[in-house]
PDB file of N, CA and C in Angstrom:
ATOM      1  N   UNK B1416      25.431 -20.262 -28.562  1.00  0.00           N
ATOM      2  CA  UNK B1416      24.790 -19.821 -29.791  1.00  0.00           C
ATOM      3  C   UNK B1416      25.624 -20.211 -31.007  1.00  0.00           C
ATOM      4  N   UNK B1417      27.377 -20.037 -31.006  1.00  0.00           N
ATOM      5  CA  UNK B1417      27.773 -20.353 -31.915  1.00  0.00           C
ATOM      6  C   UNK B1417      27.745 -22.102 -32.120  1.00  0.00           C
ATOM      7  N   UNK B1418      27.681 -22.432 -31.117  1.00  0.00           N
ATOM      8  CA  UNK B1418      27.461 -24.410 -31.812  1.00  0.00           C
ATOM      9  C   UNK B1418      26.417 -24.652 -32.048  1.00  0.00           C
ATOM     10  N   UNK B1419      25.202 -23.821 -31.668  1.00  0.00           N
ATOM     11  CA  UNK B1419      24.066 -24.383 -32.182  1.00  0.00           C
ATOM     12  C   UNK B1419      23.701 -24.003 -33.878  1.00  0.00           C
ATOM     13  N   UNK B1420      24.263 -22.655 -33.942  1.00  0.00           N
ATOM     14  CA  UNK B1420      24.351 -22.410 -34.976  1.00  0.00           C
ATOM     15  C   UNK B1420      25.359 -23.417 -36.358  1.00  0.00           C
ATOM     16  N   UNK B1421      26.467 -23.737 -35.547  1.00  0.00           N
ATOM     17  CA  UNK B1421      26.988 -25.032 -36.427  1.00  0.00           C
ATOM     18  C   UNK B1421      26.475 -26.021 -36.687  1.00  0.00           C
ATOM     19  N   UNK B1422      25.500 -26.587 -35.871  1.00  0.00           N
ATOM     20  CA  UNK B1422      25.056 -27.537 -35.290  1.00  0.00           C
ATOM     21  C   UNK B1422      23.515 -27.347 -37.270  1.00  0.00           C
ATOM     22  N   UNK B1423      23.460 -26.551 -36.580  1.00  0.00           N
ATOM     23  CA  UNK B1423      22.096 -26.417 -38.277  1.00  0.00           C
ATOM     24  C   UNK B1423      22.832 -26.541 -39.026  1.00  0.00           C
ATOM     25  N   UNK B1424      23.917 -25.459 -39.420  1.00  0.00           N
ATOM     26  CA  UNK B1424      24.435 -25.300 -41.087  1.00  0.00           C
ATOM     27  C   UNK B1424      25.225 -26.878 -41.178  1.00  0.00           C
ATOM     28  N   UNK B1425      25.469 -28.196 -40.248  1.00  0.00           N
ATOM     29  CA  UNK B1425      25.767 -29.161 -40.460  1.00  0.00           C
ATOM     30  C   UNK B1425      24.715 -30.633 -41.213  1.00  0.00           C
ATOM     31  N   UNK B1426      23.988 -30.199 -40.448  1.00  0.00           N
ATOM     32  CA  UNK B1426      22.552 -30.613 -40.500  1.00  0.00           C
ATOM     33  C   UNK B1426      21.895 -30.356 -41.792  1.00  0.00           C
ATOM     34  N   UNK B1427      21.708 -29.133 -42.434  1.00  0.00           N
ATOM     35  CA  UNK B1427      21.296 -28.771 -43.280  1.00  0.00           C
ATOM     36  C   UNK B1427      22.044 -29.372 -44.485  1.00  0.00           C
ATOM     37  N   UNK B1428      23.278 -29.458 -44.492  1.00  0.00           N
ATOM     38  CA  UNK B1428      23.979 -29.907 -45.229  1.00  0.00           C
ATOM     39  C   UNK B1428      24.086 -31.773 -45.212  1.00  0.00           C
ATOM     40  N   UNK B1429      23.956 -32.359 -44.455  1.00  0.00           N
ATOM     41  CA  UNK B1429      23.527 -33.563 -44.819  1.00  0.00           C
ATOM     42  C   UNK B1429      22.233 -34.321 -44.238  1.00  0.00           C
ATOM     43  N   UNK B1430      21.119 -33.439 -44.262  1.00  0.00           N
ATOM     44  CA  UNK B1430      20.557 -34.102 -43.750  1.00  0.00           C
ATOM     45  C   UNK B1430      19.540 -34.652 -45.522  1.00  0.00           C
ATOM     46  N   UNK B1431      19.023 -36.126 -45.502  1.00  0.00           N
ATOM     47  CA  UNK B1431      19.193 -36.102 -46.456  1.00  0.00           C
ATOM     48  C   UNK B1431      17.430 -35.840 -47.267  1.00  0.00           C
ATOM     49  N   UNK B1432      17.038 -34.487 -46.874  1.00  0.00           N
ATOM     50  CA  UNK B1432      15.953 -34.109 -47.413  1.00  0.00           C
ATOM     51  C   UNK B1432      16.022 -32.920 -47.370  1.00  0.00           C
ATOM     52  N   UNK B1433      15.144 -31.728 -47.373  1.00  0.00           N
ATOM     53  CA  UNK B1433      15.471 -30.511 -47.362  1.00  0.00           C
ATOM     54  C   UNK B1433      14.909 -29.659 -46.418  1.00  0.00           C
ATOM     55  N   UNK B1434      14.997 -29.203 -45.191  1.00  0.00           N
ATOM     56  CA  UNK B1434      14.550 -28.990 -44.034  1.00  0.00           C
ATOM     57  C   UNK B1434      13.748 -27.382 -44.550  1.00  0.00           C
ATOM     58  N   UNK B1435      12.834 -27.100 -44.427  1.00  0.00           N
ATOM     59  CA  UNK B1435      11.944 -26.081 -44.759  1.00  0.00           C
ATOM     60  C   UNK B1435      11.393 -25.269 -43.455  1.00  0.00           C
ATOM     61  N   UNK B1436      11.126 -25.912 -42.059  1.00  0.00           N
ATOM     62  CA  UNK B1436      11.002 -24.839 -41.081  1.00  0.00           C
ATOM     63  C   UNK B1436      11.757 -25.580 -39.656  1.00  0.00           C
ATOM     64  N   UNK B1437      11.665 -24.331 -38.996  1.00  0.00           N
ATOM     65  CA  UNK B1437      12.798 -25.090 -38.082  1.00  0.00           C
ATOM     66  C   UNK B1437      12.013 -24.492 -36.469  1.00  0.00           C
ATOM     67  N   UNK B1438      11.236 -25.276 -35.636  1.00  0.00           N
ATOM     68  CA  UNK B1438      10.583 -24.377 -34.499  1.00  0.00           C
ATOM     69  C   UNK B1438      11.920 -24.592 -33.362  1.00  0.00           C
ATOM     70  N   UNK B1439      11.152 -23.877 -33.016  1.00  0.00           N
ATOM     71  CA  UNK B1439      12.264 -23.173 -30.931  1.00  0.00           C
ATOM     72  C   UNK B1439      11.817 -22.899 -29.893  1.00  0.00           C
ATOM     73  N   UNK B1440      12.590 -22.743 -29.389  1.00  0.00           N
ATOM     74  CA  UNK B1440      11.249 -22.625 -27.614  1.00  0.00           C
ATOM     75  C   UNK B1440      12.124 -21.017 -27.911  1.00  0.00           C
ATOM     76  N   UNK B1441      12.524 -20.216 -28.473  1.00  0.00           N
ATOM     77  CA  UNK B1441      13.111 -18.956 -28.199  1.00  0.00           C
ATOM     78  C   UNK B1441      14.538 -18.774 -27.465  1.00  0.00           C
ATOM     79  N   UNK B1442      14.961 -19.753 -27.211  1.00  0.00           N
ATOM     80  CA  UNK B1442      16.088 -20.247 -26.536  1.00  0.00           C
ATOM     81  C   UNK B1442      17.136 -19.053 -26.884  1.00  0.00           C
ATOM     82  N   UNK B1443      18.240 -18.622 -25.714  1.00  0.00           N
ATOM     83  CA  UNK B1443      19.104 -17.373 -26.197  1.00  0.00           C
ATOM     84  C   UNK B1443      19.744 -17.951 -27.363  1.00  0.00           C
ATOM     85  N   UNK B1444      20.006 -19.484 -27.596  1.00  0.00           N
ATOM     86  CA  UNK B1444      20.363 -19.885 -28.364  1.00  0.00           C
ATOM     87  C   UNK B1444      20.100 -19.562 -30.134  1.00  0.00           C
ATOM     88  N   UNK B1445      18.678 -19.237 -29.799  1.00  0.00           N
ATOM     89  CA  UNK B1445      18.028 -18.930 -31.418  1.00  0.00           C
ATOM     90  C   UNK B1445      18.080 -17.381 -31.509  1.00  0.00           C
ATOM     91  N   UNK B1446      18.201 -16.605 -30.659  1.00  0.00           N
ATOM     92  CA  UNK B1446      17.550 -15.142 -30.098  1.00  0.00           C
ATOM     93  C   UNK B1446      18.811 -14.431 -30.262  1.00  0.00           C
ATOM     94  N   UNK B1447      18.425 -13.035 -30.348  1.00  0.00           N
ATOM     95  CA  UNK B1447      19.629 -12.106 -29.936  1.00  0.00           C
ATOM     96  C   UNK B1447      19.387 -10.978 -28.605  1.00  0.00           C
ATOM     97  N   UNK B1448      18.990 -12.023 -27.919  1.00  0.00           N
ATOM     98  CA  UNK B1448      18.192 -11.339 -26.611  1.00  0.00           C
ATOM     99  C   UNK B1448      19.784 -11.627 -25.433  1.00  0.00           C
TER     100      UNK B1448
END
């Protein structure tokens, strides 16, 4: 969870347009399950 979470705020930061929604399969990764 914590690299995926790096993994966006990296992304977000150069990606070079402005990312507005972000889908998931629900993954524990996205979840606090």
């Amino acid at each position: 969870a914590t690299s995926a979470g790096g993994f966006l705020k990296r992304l977000i930061k150069q990606a070079p347009f402005k990312i507005t929604k972000l889908l998931t399969d629900n993954g524990k990764e996205f979840t606090d399950r």
